[in-house]
Coordinates of C-alpha atoms in Angstrom, one line a residue:
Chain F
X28 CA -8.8 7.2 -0.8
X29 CA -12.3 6.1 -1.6
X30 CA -15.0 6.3 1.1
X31 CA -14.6 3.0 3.3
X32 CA -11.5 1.6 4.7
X33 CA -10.7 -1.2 6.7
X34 CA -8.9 -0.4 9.9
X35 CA -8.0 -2.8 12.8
X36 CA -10.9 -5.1 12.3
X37 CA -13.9 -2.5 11.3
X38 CA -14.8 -1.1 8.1
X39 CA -15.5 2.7 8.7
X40 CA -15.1 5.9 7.2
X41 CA -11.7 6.7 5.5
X42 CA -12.0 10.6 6.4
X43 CA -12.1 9.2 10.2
X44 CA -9.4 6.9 10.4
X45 CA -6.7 7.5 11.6
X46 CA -3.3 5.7 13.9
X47 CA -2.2 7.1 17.0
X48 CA 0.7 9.5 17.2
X49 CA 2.7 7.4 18.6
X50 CA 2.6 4.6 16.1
X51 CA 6.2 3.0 15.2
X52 CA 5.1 2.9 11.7
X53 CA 4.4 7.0 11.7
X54 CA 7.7 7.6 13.9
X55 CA 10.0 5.1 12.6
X56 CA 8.9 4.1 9.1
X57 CA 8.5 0.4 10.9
X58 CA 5.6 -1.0 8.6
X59 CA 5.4 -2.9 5.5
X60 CA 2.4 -2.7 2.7
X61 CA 1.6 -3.9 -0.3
X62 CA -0.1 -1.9 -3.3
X63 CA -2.6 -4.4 -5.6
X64 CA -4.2 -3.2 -8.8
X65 CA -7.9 -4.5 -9.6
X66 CA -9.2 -6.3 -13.3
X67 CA -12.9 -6.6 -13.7
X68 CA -13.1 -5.5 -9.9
X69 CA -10.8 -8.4 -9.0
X70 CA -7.3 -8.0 -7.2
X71 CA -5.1 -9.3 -9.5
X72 CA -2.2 -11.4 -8.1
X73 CA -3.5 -10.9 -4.4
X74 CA -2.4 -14.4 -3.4
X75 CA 1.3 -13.6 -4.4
X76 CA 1.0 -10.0 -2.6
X77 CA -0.1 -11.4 0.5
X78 CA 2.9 -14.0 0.3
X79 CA 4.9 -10.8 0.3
X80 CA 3.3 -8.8 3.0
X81 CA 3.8 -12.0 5.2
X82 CA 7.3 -12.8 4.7
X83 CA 8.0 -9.1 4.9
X84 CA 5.8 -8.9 8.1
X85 CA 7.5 -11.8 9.1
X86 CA 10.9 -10.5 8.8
X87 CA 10.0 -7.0 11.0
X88 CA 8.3 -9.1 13.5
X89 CA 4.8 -7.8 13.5
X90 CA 2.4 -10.4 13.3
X91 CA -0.7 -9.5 10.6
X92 CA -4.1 -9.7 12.7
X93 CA -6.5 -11.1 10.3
X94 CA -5.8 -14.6 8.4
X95 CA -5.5 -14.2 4.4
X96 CA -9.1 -15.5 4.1
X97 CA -10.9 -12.7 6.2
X98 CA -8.2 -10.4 4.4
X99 CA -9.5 -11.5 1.0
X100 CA -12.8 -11.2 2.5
X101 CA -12.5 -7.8 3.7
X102 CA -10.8 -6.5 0.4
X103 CA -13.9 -8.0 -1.6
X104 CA -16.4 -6.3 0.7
X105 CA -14.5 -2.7 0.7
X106 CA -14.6 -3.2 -3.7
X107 CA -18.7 -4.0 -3.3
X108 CA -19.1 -0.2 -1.4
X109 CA -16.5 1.5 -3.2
X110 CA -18.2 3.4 -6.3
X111 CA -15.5 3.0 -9.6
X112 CA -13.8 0.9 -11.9
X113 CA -11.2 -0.4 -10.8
X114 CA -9.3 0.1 -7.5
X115 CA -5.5 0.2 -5.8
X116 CA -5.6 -1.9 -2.8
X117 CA -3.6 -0.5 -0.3
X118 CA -2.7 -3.0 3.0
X119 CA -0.3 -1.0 5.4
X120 CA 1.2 -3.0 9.0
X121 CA 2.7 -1.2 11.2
X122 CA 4.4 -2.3 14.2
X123 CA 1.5 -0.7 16.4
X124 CA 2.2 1.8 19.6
X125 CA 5.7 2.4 21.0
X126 CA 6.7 3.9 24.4
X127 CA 10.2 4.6 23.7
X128 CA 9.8 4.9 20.0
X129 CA 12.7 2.4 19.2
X130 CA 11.0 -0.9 20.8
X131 CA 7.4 -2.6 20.2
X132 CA 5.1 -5.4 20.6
X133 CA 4.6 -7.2 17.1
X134 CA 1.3 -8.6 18.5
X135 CA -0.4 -5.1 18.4
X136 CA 0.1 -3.3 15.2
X137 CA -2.0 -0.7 13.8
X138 CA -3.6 -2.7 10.2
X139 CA -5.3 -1.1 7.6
X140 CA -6.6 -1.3 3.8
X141 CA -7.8 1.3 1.4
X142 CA -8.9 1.9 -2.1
X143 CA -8.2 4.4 -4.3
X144 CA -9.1 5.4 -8.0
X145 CA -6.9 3.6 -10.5
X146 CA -5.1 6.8 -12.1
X147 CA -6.0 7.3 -15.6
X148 CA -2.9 5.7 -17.8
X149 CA -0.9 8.2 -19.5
X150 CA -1.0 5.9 -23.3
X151 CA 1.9 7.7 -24.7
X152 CA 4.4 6.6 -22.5
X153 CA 3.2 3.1 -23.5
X154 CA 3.4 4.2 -27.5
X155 CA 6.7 5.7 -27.2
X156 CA 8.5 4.8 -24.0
X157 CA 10.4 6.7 -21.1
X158 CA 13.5 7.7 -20.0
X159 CA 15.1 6.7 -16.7
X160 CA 17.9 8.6 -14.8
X161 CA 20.7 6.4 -13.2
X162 CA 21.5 7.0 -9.6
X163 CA 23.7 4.9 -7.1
X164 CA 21.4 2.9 -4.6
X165 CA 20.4 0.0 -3.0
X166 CA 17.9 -0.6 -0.5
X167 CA 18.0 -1.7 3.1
X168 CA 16.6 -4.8 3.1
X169 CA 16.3 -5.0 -0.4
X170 CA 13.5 -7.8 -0.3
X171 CA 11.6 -6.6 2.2
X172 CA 8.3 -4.0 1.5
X173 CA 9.2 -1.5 4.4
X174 CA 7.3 2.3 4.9
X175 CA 10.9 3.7 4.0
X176 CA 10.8 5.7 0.6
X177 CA 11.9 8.7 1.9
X178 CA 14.8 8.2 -0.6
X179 CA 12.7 8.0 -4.0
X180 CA 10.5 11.1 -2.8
X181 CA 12.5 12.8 -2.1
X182 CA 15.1 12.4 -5.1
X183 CA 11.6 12.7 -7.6
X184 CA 11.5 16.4 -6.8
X185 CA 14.9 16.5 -8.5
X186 CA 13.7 14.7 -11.4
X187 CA 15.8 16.1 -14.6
X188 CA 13.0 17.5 -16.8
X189 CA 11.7 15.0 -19.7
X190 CA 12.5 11.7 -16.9
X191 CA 10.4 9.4 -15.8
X192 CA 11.7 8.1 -13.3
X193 CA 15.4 6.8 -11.5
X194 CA 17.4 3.4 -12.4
X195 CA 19.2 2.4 -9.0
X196 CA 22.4 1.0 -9.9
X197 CA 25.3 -0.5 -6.7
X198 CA 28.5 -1.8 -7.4
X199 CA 28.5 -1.6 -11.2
X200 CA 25.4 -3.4 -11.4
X201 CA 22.3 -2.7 -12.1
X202 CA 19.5 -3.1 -9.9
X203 CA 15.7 -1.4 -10.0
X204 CA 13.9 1.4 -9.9
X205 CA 12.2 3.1 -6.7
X206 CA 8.7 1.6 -7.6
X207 CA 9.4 -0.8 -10.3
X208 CA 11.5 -3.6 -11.6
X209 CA 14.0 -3.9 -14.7
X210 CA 13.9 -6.0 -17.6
X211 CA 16.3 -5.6 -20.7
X212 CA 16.1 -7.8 -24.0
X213 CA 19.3 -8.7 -25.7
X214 CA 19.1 -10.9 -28.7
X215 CA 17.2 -13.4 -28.3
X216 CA 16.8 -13.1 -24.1
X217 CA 14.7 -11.3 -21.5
X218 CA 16.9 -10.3 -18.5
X219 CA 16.4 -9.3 -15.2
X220 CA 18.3 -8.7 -12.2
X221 CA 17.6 -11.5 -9.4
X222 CA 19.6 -10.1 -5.9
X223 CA 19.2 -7.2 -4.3
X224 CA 16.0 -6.1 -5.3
X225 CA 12.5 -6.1 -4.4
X226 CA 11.2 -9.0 -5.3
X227 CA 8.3 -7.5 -7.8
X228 CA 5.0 -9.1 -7.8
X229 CA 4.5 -8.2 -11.4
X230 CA 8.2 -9.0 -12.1
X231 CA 7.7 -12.6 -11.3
X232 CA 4.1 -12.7 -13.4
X233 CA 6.1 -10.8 -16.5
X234 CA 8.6 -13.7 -15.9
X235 CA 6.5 -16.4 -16.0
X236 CA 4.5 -14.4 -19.2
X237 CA 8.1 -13.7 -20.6
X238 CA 9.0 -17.8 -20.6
X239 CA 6.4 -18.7 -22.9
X240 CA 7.7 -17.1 -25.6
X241 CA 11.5 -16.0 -24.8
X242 CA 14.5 -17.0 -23.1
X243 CA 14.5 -15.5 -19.4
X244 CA 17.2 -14.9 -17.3
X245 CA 17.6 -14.1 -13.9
X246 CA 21.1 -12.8 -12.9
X247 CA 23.1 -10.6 -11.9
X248 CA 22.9 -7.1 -14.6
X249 CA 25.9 -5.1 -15.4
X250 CA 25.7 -1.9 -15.9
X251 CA 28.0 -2.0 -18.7
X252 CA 25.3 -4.3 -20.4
X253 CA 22.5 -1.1 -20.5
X254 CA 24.9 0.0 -23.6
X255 CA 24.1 -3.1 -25.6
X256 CA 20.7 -3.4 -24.8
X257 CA 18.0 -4.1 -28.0
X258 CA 15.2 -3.0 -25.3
X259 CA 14.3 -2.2 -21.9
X260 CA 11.1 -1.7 -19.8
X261 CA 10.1 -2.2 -16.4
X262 CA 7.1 -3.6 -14.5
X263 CA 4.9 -2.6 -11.5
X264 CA 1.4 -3.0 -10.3
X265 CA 0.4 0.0 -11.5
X266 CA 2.7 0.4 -14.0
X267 CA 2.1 -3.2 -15.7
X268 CA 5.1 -3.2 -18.2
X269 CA 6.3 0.1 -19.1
X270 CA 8.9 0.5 -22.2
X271 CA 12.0 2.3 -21.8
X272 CA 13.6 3.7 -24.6
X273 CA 16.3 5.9 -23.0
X274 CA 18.6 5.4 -19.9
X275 CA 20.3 9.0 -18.8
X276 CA 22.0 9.5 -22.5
X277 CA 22.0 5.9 -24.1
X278 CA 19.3 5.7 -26.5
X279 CA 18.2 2.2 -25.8
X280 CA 18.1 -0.1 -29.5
X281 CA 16.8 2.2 -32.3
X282 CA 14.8 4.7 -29.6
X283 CA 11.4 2.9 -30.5
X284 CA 9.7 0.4 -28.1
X285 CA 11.1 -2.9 -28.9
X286 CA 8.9 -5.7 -30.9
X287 CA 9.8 -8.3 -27.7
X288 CA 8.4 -5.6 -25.1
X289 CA 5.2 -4.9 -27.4
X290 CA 4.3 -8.6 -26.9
X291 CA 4.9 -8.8 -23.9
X292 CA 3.0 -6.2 -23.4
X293 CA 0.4 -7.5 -25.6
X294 CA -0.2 -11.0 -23.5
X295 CA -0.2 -9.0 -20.4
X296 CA -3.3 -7.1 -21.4
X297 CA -5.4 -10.3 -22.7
X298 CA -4.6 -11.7 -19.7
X299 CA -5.8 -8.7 -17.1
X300 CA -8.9 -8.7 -19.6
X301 CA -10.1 -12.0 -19.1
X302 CA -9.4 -12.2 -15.0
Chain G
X29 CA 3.6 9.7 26.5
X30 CA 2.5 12.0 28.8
X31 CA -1.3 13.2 29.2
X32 CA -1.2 16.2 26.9
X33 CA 0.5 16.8 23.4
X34 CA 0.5 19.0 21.0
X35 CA -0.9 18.2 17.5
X36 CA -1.5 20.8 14.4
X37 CA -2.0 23.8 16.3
X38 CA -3.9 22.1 19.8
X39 CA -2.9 21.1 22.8
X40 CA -5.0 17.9 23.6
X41 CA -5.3 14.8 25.1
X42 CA -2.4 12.4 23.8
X43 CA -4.9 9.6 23.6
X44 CA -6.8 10.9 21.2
X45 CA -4.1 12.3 19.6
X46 CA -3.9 10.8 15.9
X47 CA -2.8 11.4 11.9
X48 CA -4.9 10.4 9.0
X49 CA -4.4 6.8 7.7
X50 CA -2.9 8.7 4.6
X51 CA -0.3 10.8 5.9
X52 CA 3.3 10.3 3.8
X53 CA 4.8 9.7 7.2
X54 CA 3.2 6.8 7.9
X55 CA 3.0 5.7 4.3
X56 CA 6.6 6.0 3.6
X57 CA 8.2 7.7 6.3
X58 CA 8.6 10.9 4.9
X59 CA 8.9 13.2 7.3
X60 CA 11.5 14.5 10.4
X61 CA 11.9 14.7 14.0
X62 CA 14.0 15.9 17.0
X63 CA 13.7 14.6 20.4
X64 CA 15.4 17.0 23.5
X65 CA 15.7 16.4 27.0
X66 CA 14.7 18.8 30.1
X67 CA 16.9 19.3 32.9
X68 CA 15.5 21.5 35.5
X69 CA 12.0 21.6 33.5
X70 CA 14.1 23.5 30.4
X71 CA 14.6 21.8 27.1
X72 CA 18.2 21.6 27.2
X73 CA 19.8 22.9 23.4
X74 CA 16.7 23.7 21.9
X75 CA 17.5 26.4 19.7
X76 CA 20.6 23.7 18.5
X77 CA 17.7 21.3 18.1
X78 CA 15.3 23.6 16.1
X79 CA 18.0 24.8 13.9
X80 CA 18.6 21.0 13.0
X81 CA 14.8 20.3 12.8
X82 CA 14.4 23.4 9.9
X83 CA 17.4 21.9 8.1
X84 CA 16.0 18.7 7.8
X85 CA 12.8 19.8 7.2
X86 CA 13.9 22.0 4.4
X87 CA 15.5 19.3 3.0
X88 CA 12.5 17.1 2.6
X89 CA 10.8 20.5 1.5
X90 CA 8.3 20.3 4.7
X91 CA 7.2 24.1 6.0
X92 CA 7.2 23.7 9.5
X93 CA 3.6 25.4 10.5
X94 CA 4.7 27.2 13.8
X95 CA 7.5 29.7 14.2
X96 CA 10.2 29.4 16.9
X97 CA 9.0 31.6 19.3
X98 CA 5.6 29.6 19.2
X99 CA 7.2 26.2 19.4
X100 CA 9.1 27.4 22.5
X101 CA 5.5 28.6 24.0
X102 CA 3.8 25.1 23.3
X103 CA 7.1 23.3 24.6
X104 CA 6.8 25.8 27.8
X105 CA 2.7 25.2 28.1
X106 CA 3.1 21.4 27.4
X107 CA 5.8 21.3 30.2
X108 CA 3.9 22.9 32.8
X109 CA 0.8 20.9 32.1
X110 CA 2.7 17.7 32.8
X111 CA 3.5 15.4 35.6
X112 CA 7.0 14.3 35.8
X113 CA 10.1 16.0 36.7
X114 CA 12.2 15.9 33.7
X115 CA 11.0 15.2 30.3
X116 CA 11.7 13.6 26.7
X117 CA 10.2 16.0 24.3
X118 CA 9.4 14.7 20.4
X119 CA 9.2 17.1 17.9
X120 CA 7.5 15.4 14.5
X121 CA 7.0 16.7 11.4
X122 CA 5.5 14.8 8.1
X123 CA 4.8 15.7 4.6
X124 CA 1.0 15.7 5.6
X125 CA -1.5 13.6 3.9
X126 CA -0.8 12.4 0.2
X127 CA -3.2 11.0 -2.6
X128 CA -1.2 8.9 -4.4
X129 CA 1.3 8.0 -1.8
X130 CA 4.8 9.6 -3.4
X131 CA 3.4 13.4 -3.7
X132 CA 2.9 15.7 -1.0
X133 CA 2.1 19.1 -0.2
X134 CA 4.8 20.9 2.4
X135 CA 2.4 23.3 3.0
X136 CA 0.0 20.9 4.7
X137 CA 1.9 18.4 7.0
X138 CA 1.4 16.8 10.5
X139 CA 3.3 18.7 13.4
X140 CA 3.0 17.4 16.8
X141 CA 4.9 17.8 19.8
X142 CA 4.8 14.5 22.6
X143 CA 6.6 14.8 26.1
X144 CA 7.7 11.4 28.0
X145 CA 9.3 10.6 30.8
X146 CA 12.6 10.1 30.7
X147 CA 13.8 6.7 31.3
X148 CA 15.8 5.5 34.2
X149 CA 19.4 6.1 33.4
X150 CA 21.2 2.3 34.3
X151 CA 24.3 4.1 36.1
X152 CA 26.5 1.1 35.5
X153 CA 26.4 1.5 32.0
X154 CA 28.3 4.8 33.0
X155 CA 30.7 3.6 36.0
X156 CA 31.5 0.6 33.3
X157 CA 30.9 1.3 30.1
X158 CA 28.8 -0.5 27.3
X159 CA 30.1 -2.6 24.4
X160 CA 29.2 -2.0 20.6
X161 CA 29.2 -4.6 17.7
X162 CA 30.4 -2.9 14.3
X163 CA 28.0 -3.1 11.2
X164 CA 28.4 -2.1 8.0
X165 CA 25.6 1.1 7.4
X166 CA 25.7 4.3 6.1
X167 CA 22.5 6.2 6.6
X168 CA 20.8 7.8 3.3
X169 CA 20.9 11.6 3.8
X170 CA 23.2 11.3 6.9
X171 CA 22.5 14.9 7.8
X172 CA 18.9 14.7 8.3
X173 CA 16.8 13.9 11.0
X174 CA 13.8 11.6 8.9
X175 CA 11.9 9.5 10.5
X176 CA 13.7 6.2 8.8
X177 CA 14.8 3.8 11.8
X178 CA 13.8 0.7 10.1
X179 CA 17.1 -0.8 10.0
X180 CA 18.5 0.1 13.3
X181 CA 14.9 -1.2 14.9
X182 CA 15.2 -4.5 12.9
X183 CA 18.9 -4.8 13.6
X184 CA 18.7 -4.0 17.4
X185 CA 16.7 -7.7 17.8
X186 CA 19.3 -9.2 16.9
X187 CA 21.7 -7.9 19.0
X188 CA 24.5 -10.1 20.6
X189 CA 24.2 -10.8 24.1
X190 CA 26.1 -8.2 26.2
X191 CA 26.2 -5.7 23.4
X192 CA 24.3 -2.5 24.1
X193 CA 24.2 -0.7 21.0
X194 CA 25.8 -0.7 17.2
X195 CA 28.6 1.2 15.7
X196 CA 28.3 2.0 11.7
X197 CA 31.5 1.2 9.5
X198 CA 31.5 2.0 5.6
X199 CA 34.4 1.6 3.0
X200 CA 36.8 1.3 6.0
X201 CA 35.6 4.7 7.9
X202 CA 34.0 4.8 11.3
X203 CA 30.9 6.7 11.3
X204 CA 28.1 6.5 14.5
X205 CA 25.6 5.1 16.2
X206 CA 22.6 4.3 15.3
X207 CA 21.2 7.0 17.6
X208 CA 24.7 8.7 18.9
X209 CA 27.4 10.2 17.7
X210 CA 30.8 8.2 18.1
X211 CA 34.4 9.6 19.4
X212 CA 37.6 8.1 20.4
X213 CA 40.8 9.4 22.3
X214 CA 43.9 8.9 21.1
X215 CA 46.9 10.5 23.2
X216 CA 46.0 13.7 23.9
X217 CA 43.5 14.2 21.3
X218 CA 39.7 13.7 21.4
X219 CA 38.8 12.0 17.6
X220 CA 35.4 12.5 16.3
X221 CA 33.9 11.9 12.8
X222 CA 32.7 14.4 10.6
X223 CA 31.2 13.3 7.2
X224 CA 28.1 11.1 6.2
X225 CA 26.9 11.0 9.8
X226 CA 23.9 13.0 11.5
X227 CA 25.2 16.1 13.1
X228 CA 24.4 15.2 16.5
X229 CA 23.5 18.0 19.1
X230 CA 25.2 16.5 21.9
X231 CA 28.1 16.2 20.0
X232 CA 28.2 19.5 19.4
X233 CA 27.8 20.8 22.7
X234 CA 30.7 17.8 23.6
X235 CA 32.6 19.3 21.2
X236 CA 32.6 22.5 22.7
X237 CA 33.1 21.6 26.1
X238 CA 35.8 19.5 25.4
X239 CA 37.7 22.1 23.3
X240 CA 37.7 23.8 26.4
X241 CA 40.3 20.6 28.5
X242 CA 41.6 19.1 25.3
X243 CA 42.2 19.2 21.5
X244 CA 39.6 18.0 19.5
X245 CA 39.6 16.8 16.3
X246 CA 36.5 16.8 14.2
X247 CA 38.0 14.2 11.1
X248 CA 37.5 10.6 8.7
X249 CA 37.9 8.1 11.5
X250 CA 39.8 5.0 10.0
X251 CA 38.4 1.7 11.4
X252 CA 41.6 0.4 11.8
X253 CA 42.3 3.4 14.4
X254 CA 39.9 1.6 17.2
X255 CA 42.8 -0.6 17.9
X256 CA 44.9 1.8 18.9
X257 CA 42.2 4.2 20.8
X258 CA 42.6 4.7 24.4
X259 CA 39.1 5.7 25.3
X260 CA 35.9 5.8 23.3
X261 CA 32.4 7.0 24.5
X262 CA 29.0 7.7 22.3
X263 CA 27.1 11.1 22.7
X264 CA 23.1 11.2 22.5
X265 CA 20.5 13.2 23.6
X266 CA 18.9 10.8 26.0
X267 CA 22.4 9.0 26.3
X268 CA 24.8 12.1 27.7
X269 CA 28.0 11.0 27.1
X270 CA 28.4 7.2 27.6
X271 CA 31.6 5.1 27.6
X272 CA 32.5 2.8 26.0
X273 CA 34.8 0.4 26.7
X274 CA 34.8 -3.1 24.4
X275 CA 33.9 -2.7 20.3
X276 CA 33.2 -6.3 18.7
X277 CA 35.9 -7.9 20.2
X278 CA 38.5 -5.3 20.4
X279 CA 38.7 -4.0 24.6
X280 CA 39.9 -0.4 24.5
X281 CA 42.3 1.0 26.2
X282 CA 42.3 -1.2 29.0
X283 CA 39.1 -2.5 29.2
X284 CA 37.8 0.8 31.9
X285 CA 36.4 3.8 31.5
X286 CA 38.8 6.1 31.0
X287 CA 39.9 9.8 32.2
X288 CA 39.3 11.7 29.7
X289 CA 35.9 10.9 28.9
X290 CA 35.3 11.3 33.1
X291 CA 36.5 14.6 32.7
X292 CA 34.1 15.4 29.8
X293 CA 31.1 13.4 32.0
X294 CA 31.9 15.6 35.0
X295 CA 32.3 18.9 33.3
X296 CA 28.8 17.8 31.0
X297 CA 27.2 16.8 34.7
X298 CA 28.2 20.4 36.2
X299 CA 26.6 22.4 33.2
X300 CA 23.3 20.2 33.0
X301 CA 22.8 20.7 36.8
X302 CA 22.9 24.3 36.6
X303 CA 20.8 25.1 33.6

């Protein structure tokens, strides 16, 4: 965390903030957040992040305390006293104070933003790809951005050496990783699975990127269909658009990062350099 | 919460009692918990509950900072410094804080120990029973205790009128409660489940006292089988052992509580009274 946070309507210290011990968010996992990457100092995509945050907010029943201008407003003002390049913006809602632990009043939720250090971008997983493990999963409210990850971190310490990360897969079809989304090219067409997923902020800008020069498809992804695949990557705010050249033991295309992918990846980083 | 708690190796004022912003419990809910009930001033199955809370906790790869004999002291101390007559104790444990948000350090979590009151018990939920609605869940890591409740929380505002609590179905099996255990009579046998639930403490200590009058049967439930049970009750910590007569719309037995689970309420009632 950088030196100045926002919490409940002050900006203070990030070593002294803290939330009760009785917060719903810190006994239950009843939250939501959002995680937004800076360009030039700017949070890129914020509008469509705080769409998310409030229909996920929305859907918990905790109402956000501070309107999306002051929250734009506050985000711009912790970036001006934060020393660095470039920042994740972290915005965490939590359902606020419980007395019995399993109920809580939406109108008083703990609400808080941070910053931290962008990590420094390993390039040769961008050069020559990664590998994903499949594993059988689906979230809980698939399209909602809830605290609950305790299934991803945990799994990640079981990692199979040379992985990157997981591929959740649910009824023979394909579905996302923990943090990211999943794109496959086949032929002439971009791919993506459209239901029962998080709904990835980056995923819908790759989309949009993806249209002007491919065919894009939202549907439902067998998992059959990862055999025939010409290329693969997937996409998160942090991650931007990551290739994937292997899924468990199918070498994905020739096992090189596919021409489609690389230019994707190509107008992606024009665009984040001229925001 | 009462005045005093227990956090990280102090007992101090629960209002000031707080975790850093960027503890892995509140960022993604990583992390475990028990919660035990006093009768006569003495947690009731504590050692049953600490053995759970080191299972889960060495799960999730958590080191639990305080020994037994210690967390039986503070538990002892926190008691005698209370108000109250009987108590709700919460044990929590959390991966401690975490830079990037998915690593952690077991070595350096967040332990705190919180007692509350304990709540009115409604006695006509017991001298009538309480009706569940079925819903299709399976927990993730059934066996452990994490601090994940955001689907039960979420789902219980939505409850239908009239219904006190959930039961959890998956690929035709009966499993639990959100936060009890399930079991069923059938004949002369008391039914339980066994597999992909949490291994509730009460239910263990029902199981044994109920060996003792009847045969029990610790086994796959079969949804199907609630139409033909005679009784059914739920099991919880805070809940005893609580009938219940009426699942969705299906009226059990004949629509009463029935004998066998007023046996095991009686002989539960004679032991808790003379701890």
């Amino acid at each position: 965390m950088n030196k100045y946070c926002f919490l409940n309507g002050e900006i203070i210290d990030s070593e002294s903030a803290c939330v009760p011990i009785d917060d719903i968010g810190l006994l239950r996992g009843y939250g939501v957040f959002e995680v937004i990457k800076t360009y030039n100092k700017k949070p890129f995509l914020l509008s469509e992040h705080l769409d998310r945050l409030e229909a996920s907010a929305n859907y918990l029943g905790i109402i956000i305390p501070n309107n999306r201008e002051e929250i734009v407003e506050i985000i711009d003002k912790l970036i001006g006293m934060s020393f660095g390049s470039e920042f994740l913006v972290r915005i965490v809602l939590t359902g606020g104070r419980s007395v019995s632990g399993m109920d809580f009043n939406g109108h008083n939720p703990n609400f808080f933003i941070t910053l931290a250090d962008v990590p420094v971008k390993n390039e040769e997983q961008y050069t020559n790809g990664v590998s994903l493990c499949f594993v059988e999963h689906q979230r809980f409210f698939p399209t909602v951005k809830t605290l609950n990850y305790v299934f991803p971190i945990k799994l990640k310490q079981d990692i199979k050496d040379g992985y990157f990360d997981f591929l959740y897969h649910f009824n023979d079809y394909v579905l996302e990783s923990p943090t990211s989304s999943f794109f496959l090219v086949k032929g002439d067409k971009i791919i993506t699975p459209k239901d029962n997923i998080l709904m990835g902020v980056t995923r819908g800008f790759v989309i949009k990127i993806a249209s002007e020069m491919f065919q894009v498809e939202e549907r439902d992804v067998l998992l059959e269909e990862i055999n025939s695949a010409d290329e693969c990557f997937i996409t998160a705010t942090n991650k931007e658009v990551l290739p994937v050249v292997k899924i468990d033991d199918i070498v994905i295309g020739n096992g090189l990062v596919g021409e489609k992918t690389k230019k994707i990846i190509e107008k992606y980083n024009q665009i984040i350099q001229n925001v």
